[in-house]
PDB file of C-alpha atoms in Angstrom:
ATOM      1  CA  UNK A   1       0.000   0.000   0.000  1.00  0.00           C
ATOM      2  CA  UNK A   2       2.848   2.389   0.726  1.00  0.00           C
ATOM      3  CA  UNK A   3       4.224   1.881  -2.784  1.00  0.00           C
ATOM      4  CA  UNK A   4       0.762   2.354  -4.284  1.00  0.00           C
ATOM      5  CA  UNK A   5       0.321   5.601  -2.328  1.00  0.00           C
ATOM      6  CA  UNK A   6       3.825   6.712  -3.343  1.00  0.00           C
ATOM      7  CA  UNK A   7       3.106   6.187  -7.036  1.00  0.00           C
ATOM      8  CA  UNK A   8      -0.366   7.761  -6.795  1.00  0.00           C
ATOM      9  CA  UNK A   9       0.893  10.913  -5.069  1.00  0.00           C
ATOM     10  CA  UNK A  10       4.488  11.349  -6.263  1.00  0.00           C
ATOM     11  CA  UNK A  11       4.125  10.261  -9.915  1.00  0.00           C
ATOM     12  CA  UNK A  12       0.360  10.357 -10.587  1.00  0.00           C
ATOM     13  CA  UNK A  13       0.630  10.667 -14.359  1.00  0.00           C
ATOM     14  CA  UNK A  14       2.500   7.365 -14.581  1.00  0.00           C
ATOM     15  CA  UNK A  15       0.258   5.516 -12.085  1.00  0.00           C
ATOM     16  CA  UNK A  16      -1.544   3.290 -14.609  1.00  0.00           C
ATOM     17  CA  UNK A  17       1.743   2.390 -16.305  1.00  0.00           C
ATOM     18  CA  UNK A  18       3.597   1.528 -13.085  1.00  0.00           C
ATOM     19  CA  UNK A  19       0.733  -0.114 -11.177  1.00  0.00           C
ATOM     20  CA  UNK A  20      -0.218  -2.539 -13.924  1.00  0.00           C
ATOM     21  CA  UNK A  21      -1.667  -6.001 -13.390  1.00  0.00           C
ATOM     22  CA  UNK A  22       1.734  -7.721 -13.162  1.00  0.00           C
ATOM     23  CA  UNK A  23       2.944  -5.269 -10.507  1.00  0.00           C
ATOM     24  CA  UNK A  24      -0.236  -5.748  -8.458  1.00  0.00           C
ATOM     25  CA  UNK A  25       0.070  -9.536  -8.648  1.00  0.00           C
ATOM     26  CA  UNK A  26       3.705  -9.303  -7.561  1.00  0.00           C
ATOM     27  CA  UNK A  27       2.926  -6.916  -4.695  1.00  0.00           C
ATOM     28  CA  UNK A  28       0.307  -9.202  -3.183  1.00  0.00           C
ATOM     29  CA  UNK A  29       1.860 -12.603  -3.962  1.00  0.00           C
ATOM     30  CA  UNK A  30       5.410 -11.894  -2.730  1.00  0.00           C
ATOM     31  CA  UNK A  31       4.385 -11.207   0.903  1.00  0.00           C
ATOM     32  CA  UNK A  32       2.139 -14.291   0.896  1.00  0.00           C
ATOM     33  CA  UNK A  33       4.966 -16.437  -0.452  1.00  0.00           C
ATOM     34  CA  UNK A  34       7.527 -15.032   2.002  1.00  0.00           C
ATOM     35  CA  UNK A  35       5.099 -15.455   4.909  1.00  0.00           C
ATOM     36  CA  UNK A  36       4.370 -19.059   3.939  1.00  0.00           C
ATOM     37  CA  UNK A  37       8.071 -19.923   3.570  1.00  0.00           C
ATOM     38  CA  UNK A  38       8.894 -18.209   6.870  1.00  0.00           C
ATOM     39  CA  UNK A  39       6.180 -20.137   8.713  1.00  0.00           C
ATOM     40  CA  UNK A  40       7.228 -23.396   7.048  1.00  0.00           C
ATOM     41  CA  UNK A  41      10.884 -22.950   8.009  1.00  0.00           C
ATOM     42  CA  UNK A  42      10.008 -22.263  11.637  1.00  0.00           C
ATOM     43  CA  UNK A  43       7.524 -25.126  11.790  1.00  0.00           C
ATOM     44  CA  UNK A  44      10.170 -27.551  10.508  1.00  0.00           C
ATOM     45  CA  UNK A  45      12.866 -26.229  12.858  1.00  0.00           C
ATOM     46  CA  UNK A  46      10.606 -26.283  15.941  1.00  0.00           C
ATOM     47  CA  UNK A  47       9.316 -29.770  15.086  1.00  0.00           C
ATOM     48  CA  UNK A  48      12.858 -31.113  15.517  1.00  0.00           C
ATOM     49  CA  UNK A  49      13.280 -29.630  19.006  1.00  0.00           C
ATOM     50  CA  UNK A  50      12.706 -31.652  22.142  1.00  0.00           C
ATOM     51  CA  UNK A  51      10.599 -30.313  24.986  1.00  0.00           C
ATOM     52  CA  UNK A  52      11.489 -32.187  28.152  1.00  0.00           C
ATOM     53  CA  UNK A  53      10.761 -29.638  30.873  1.00  0.00           C
ATOM     54  CA  UNK A  54       7.168 -28.594  30.386  1.00  0.00           C
ATOM     55  CA  UNK A  55       4.397 -28.881  27.850  1.00  0.00           C
ATOM     56  CA  UNK A  56       2.448 -25.946  29.304  1.00  0.00           C
ATOM     57  CA  UNK A  57       2.733 -22.815  27.182  1.00  0.00           C
ATOM     58  CA  UNK A  58       2.419 -19.571  29.139  1.00  0.00           C
ATOM     59  CA  UNK A  59       1.043 -17.644  26.176  1.00  0.00           C
ATOM     60  CA  UNK A  60      -2.109 -17.085  24.099  1.00  0.00           C
ATOM     61  CA  UNK A  61      -0.777 -19.151  21.199  1.00  0.00           C
ATOM     62  CA  UNK A  62       2.319 -21.134  20.192  1.00  0.00           C
ATOM     63  CA  UNK A  63       4.527 -18.094  19.660  1.00  0.00           C
ATOM     64  CA  UNK A  64       8.000 -18.889  18.375  1.00  0.00           C
ATOM     65  CA  UNK A  65       9.788 -17.177  21.277  1.00  0.00           C
ATOM     66  CA  UNK A  66       7.675 -19.051  23.813  1.00  0.00           C
ATOM     67  CA  UNK A  67       8.280 -22.384  22.103  1.00  0.00           C
ATOM     68  CA  UNK A  68      12.030 -21.749  21.991  1.00  0.00           C
ATOM     69  CA  UNK A  69      12.049 -20.895  25.698  1.00  0.00           C
ATOM     70  CA  UNK A  70      10.446 -24.262  26.492  1.00  0.00           C
ATOM     71  CA  UNK A  71      12.920 -26.286  24.437  1.00  0.00           C
ATOM     72  CA  UNK A  72      15.741 -28.180  26.104  1.00  0.00           C
ATOM     73  CA  UNK A  73      17.855 -28.211  22.914  1.00  0.00           C
ATOM     74  CA  UNK A  74      20.443 -25.702  21.746  1.00  0.00           C
ATOM     75  CA  UNK A  75      18.431 -22.961  20.020  1.00  0.00           C
ATOM     76  CA  UNK A  76      21.210 -20.520  19.097  1.00  0.00           C
ATOM     77  CA  UNK A  77      20.859 -21.280  15.370  1.00  0.00           C
ATOM     78  CA  UNK A  78      17.123 -20.597  15.421  1.00  0.00           C
ATOM     79  CA  UNK A  79      17.654 -17.432  17.478  1.00  0.00           C
ATOM     80  CA  UNK A  80      20.200 -16.213  14.917  1.00  0.00           C
ATOM     81  CA  UNK A  81      17.720 -16.993  12.135  1.00  0.00           C
ATOM     82  CA  UNK A  82      15.018 -14.989  13.957  1.00  0.00           C
ATOM     83  CA  UNK A  83      17.410 -12.043  14.344  1.00  0.00           C
ATOM     84  CA  UNK A  84      18.277 -12.117  10.630  1.00  0.00           C
ATOM     85  CA  UNK A  85      14.598 -12.419   9.719  1.00  0.00           C
ATOM     86  CA  UNK A  86      13.745  -9.461  11.936  1.00  0.00           C
ATOM     87  CA  UNK A  87      16.131  -7.359   9.890  1.00  0.00           C
ATOM     88  CA  UNK A  88      15.073  -8.606   6.440  1.00  0.00           C
ATOM     89  CA  UNK A  89      11.353  -9.176   7.036  1.00  0.00           C
ATOM     90  CA  UNK A  90      10.777  -6.502   9.674  1.00  0.00           C
ATOM     91  CA  UNK A  91      13.208  -3.609   9.792  1.00  0.00           C
ATOM     92  CA  UNK A  92      13.908  -3.320   6.052  1.00  0.00           C
ATOM     93  CA  UNK A  93      10.236  -3.228   4.960  1.00  0.00           C
ATOM     94  CA  UNK A  94       9.449  -0.789   7.769  1.00  0.00           C
ATOM     95  CA  UNK A  95      12.304   1.516   6.710  1.00  0.00           C
ATOM     96  CA  UNK A  96      11.209   1.284   3.065  1.00  0.00           C
ATOM     97  CA  UNK A  97       7.632   2.184   4.043  1.00  0.00           C
ATOM     98  CA  UNK A  98       8.876   5.132   6.103  1.00  0.00           C
ATOM     99  CA  UNK A  99      11.070   6.270   3.195  1.00  0.00           C
ATOM    100  CA  UNK A 100       8.131   6.136   0.802  1.00  0.00           C
ATOM    101  CA  UNK A 101       6.018   8.140   3.247  1.00  0.00           C
ATOM    102  CA  UNK A 102       8.823  10.684   3.585  1.00  0.00           C
ATOM    103  CA  UNK A 103       8.697  11.166  -0.187  1.00  0.00           C
ATOM    104  CA  UNK A 104       4.890  11.284  -0.060  1.00  0.00           C
ATOM    105  CA  UNK A 105       4.832  13.899   2.708  1.00  0.00           C
ATOM    106  CA  UNK A 106       7.430  15.984   0.885  1.00  0.00           C
ATOM    107  CA  UNK A 107       5.293  15.883  -2.255  1.00  0.00           C
ATOM    108  CA  UNK A 108       2.105  16.649  -0.312  1.00  0.00           C
ATOM    109  CA  UNK A 109       3.703  19.708   1.289  1.00  0.00           C
ATOM    110  CA  UNK A 110       4.399  21.069  -2.206  1.00  0.00           C
ATOM    111  CA  UNK A 111       0.680  20.952  -3.104  1.00  0.00           C
ATOM    112  CA  UNK A 112      -0.583  24.531  -3.249  1.00  0.00           C
ATOM    113  CA  UNK A 113      -4.212  24.052  -2.233  1.00  0.00           C
ATOM    114  CA  UNK A 114      -5.024  23.233   1.379  1.00  0.00           C
ATOM    115  CA  UNK A 115      -7.909  20.952   0.336  1.00  0.00           C
ATOM    116  CA  UNK A 116      -5.555  18.969  -1.893  1.00  0.00           C
ATOM    117  CA  UNK A 117      -3.066  18.584   0.956  1.00  0.00           C
ATOM    118  CA  UNK A 118      -5.836  17.548   3.360  1.00  0.00           C
ATOM    119  CA  UNK A 119      -7.184  14.957   0.912  1.00  0.00           C
ATOM    120  CA  UNK A 120      -3.711  13.494   0.287  1.00  0.00           C
ATOM    121  CA  UNK A 121      -2.868  13.377   4.005  1.00  0.00           C
ATOM    122  CA  UNK A 122      -6.244  11.779   4.711  1.00  0.00           C
ATOM    123  CA  UNK A 123      -5.627   8.982   2.223  1.00  0.00           C
ATOM    124  CA  UNK A 124      -2.232   8.162   3.756  1.00  0.00           C
ATOM    125  CA  UNK A 125      -2.702   8.757   7.469  1.00  0.00           C
ATOM    126  CA  UNK A 126      -4.812   5.659   8.134  1.00  0.00           C
ATOM    127  CA  UNK A 127      -2.310   3.310   6.498  1.00  0.00           C
ATOM    128  CA  UNK A 128       0.644   4.956   8.206  1.00  0.00           C
ATOM    129  CA  UNK A 129      -1.096   4.672  11.598  1.00  0.00           C
ATOM    130  CA  UNK A 130      -1.649   0.924  11.201  1.00  0.00           C
ATOM    131  CA  UNK A 131       1.880   0.349   9.843  1.00  0.00           C
ATOM    132  CA  UNK A 132       3.573   2.192  12.709  1.00  0.00           C
ATOM    133  CA  UNK A 133       1.406   0.435  15.300  1.00  0.00           C
ATOM    134  CA  UNK A 134       1.989  -3.040  13.814  1.00  0.00           C
ATOM    135  CA  UNK A 135       5.705  -2.734  13.086  1.00  0.00           C
ATOM    136  CA  UNK A 136       6.468  -0.834  16.274  1.00  0.00           C
ATOM    137  CA  UNK A 137       4.873  -3.453  18.498  1.00  0.00           C
ATOM    138  CA  UNK A 138       5.996  -6.560  16.598  1.00  0.00           C
ATOM    139  CA  UNK A 139       9.599  -5.406  16.170  1.00  0.00           C
ATOM    140  CA  UNK A 140       9.862  -4.411  19.815  1.00  0.00           C
ATOM    141  CA  UNK A 141       8.492  -7.817  20.773  1.00  0.00           C
ATOM    142  CA  UNK A 142      11.125  -9.740  18.810  1.00  0.00           C
ATOM    143  CA  UNK A 143      14.126  -7.417  18.916  1.00  0.00           C
ATOM    144  CA  UNK A 144      14.233  -6.328  22.571  1.00  0.00           C
ATOM    145  CA  UNK A 145      16.446  -8.690  24.604  1.00  0.00           C
ATOM    146  CA  UNK A 146      14.716 -11.149  26.934  1.00  0.00           C
ATOM    147  CA  UNK A 147      16.267  -9.539  29.999  1.00  0.00           C
ATOM    148  CA  UNK A 148      14.425  -6.248  29.361  1.00  0.00           C
ATOM    149  CA  UNK A 149      10.874  -7.617  29.353  1.00  0.00           C
ATOM    150  CA  UNK A 150       8.840 -10.368  30.954  1.00  0.00           C
ATOM    151  CA  UNK A 151       6.562 -13.095  29.630  1.00  0.00           C
ATOM    152  CA  UNK A 152       3.576 -10.971  30.590  1.00  0.00           C
ATOM    153  CA  UNK A 153       4.865  -8.104  28.462  1.00  0.00           C
ATOM    154  CA  UNK A 154       5.428 -10.560  25.601  1.00  0.00           C
ATOM    155  CA  UNK A 155       1.819 -11.697  25.886  1.00  0.00           C
ATOM    156  CA  UNK A 156       0.506  -8.126  25.815  1.00  0.00           C
ATOM    157  CA  UNK A 157       2.688  -7.192  22.823  1.00  0.00           C
ATOM    158  CA  UNK A 158       1.642 -10.356  20.975  1.00  0.00           C
ATOM    159  CA  UNK A 159      -1.996  -9.631  21.694  1.00  0.00           C
ATOM    160  CA  UNK A 160      -1.621  -6.110  20.319  1.00  0.00           C
ATOM    161  CA  UNK A 161      -0.034  -7.075  17.004  1.00  0.00           C
ATOM    162  CA  UNK A 162      -2.046 -10.263  16.413  1.00  0.00           C
ATOM    163  CA  UNK A 163      -5.496  -9.160  17.592  1.00  0.00           C
ATOM    164  CA  UNK A 164      -5.747  -5.439  18.268  1.00  0.00           C
ATOM    165  CA  UNK A 165      -4.100  -4.153  15.064  1.00  0.00           C
ATOM    166  CA  UNK A 166      -6.218  -6.349  12.738  1.00  0.00           C
ATOM    167  CA  UNK A 167      -9.306  -5.348  14.732  1.00  0.00           C
ATOM    168  CA  UNK A 168      -8.436  -1.641  14.448  1.00  0.00           C
ATOM    169  CA  UNK A 169      -7.622  -1.904  10.739  1.00  0.00           C
ATOM    170  CA  UNK A 170     -11.223  -1.708   9.432  1.00  0.00           C
ATOM    171  CA  UNK A 171     -12.089   0.924  12.033  1.00  0.00           C
ATOM    172  CA  UNK A 172      -9.183   3.201  11.100  1.00  0.00           C
ATOM    173  CA  UNK A 173      -9.928   2.924   7.392  1.00  0.00           C
ATOM    174  CA  UNK A 174     -13.671   3.431   7.855  1.00  0.00           C
ATOM    175  CA  UNK A 175     -13.200   6.630   9.887  1.00  0.00           C
ATOM    176  CA  UNK A 176     -12.721   8.405   6.561  1.00  0.00           C
ATOM    177  CA  UNK A 177     -16.226   7.324   5.534  1.00  0.00           C
ATOM    178  CA  UNK A 178     -18.790  10.093   6.116  1.00  0.00           C
ATOM    179  CA  UNK A 179     -21.586   7.625   6.958  1.00  0.00           C
ATOM    180  CA  UNK A 180     -19.472   5.944   9.635  1.00  0.00           C
ATOM    181  CA  UNK A 181     -18.489   9.312  11.102  1.00  0.00           C
ATOM    182  CA  UNK A 182     -22.164  10.338  11.102  1.00  0.00           C
ATOM    183  CA  UNK A 183     -23.156   7.136  12.912  1.00  0.00           C
ATOM    184  CA  UNK A 184     -20.401   7.585  15.522  1.00  0.00           C
ATOM    185  CA  UNK A 185     -21.456  11.207  16.017  1.00  0.00           C
ATOM    186  CA  UNK A 186     -25.084  10.145  16.525  1.00  0.00           C
ATOM    187  CA  UNK A 187     -24.090   7.472  19.074  1.00  0.00           C
ATOM    188  CA  UNK A 188     -21.904   9.914  21.017  1.00  0.00           C
ATOM    189  CA  UNK A 189     -24.700  12.527  21.066  1.00  0.00           C
ATOM    190  CA  UNK A 190     -27.197   9.902  22.229  1.00  0.00           C
ATOM    191  CA  UNK A 191     -24.837   8.740  25.003  1.00  0.00           C
ATOM    192  CA  UNK A 192     -24.190  12.320  26.127  1.00  0.00           C
ATOM    193  CA  UNK A 193     -27.936  12.980  26.150  1.00  0.00           C
ATOM    194  CA  UNK A 194     -28.526   9.849  28.292  1.00  0.00           C
ATOM    195  CA  UNK A 195     -25.766  10.851  30.708  1.00  0.00           C
ATOM    196  CA  UNK A 196     -27.088  14.386  31.118  1.00  0.00           C
ATOM    197  CA  UNK A 197     -30.682  13.276  31.871  1.00  0.00           C
TER     198      UNK A 197
END
């Protein structure tokens, strides 16, 4: 989405040429393929570990970090793989998204009309909010050393990026919809009226 917004705002006259069908297929299939391969690699690696101490997982789901903590085998190779993946599948895409939004914001600030700037900022702000929330929480969960946070903090961070961000996603994008804003306004007015009487 960041690349789509970049092309739409920074080079709008070439949008249909750049964002053709092949590019769209590549932009949605590459993350699916990388996600599948990443999950497959970790599933295979974790399936070869032995878990002698405990079979009780102190987490909401079988998170990789939690599973590695329960293993009695040497997990340094898997931990190194996770660190490398955090850079290539986490930090690099996040930096690229931030770079594209830097270009977008620079271009938006050059727009002369205030309504044009407001419309462009409106179309990008919802995506940027979700991206920063997701990447900020998930990267801090996997990149902060174990000694600086507890299992309870891990559970809260995991809950935020696996449940809260996807739940907020439709809400954040629908807040630009005038009908949704009207409905929220009506509910708030009704609640305030009930509270005052």
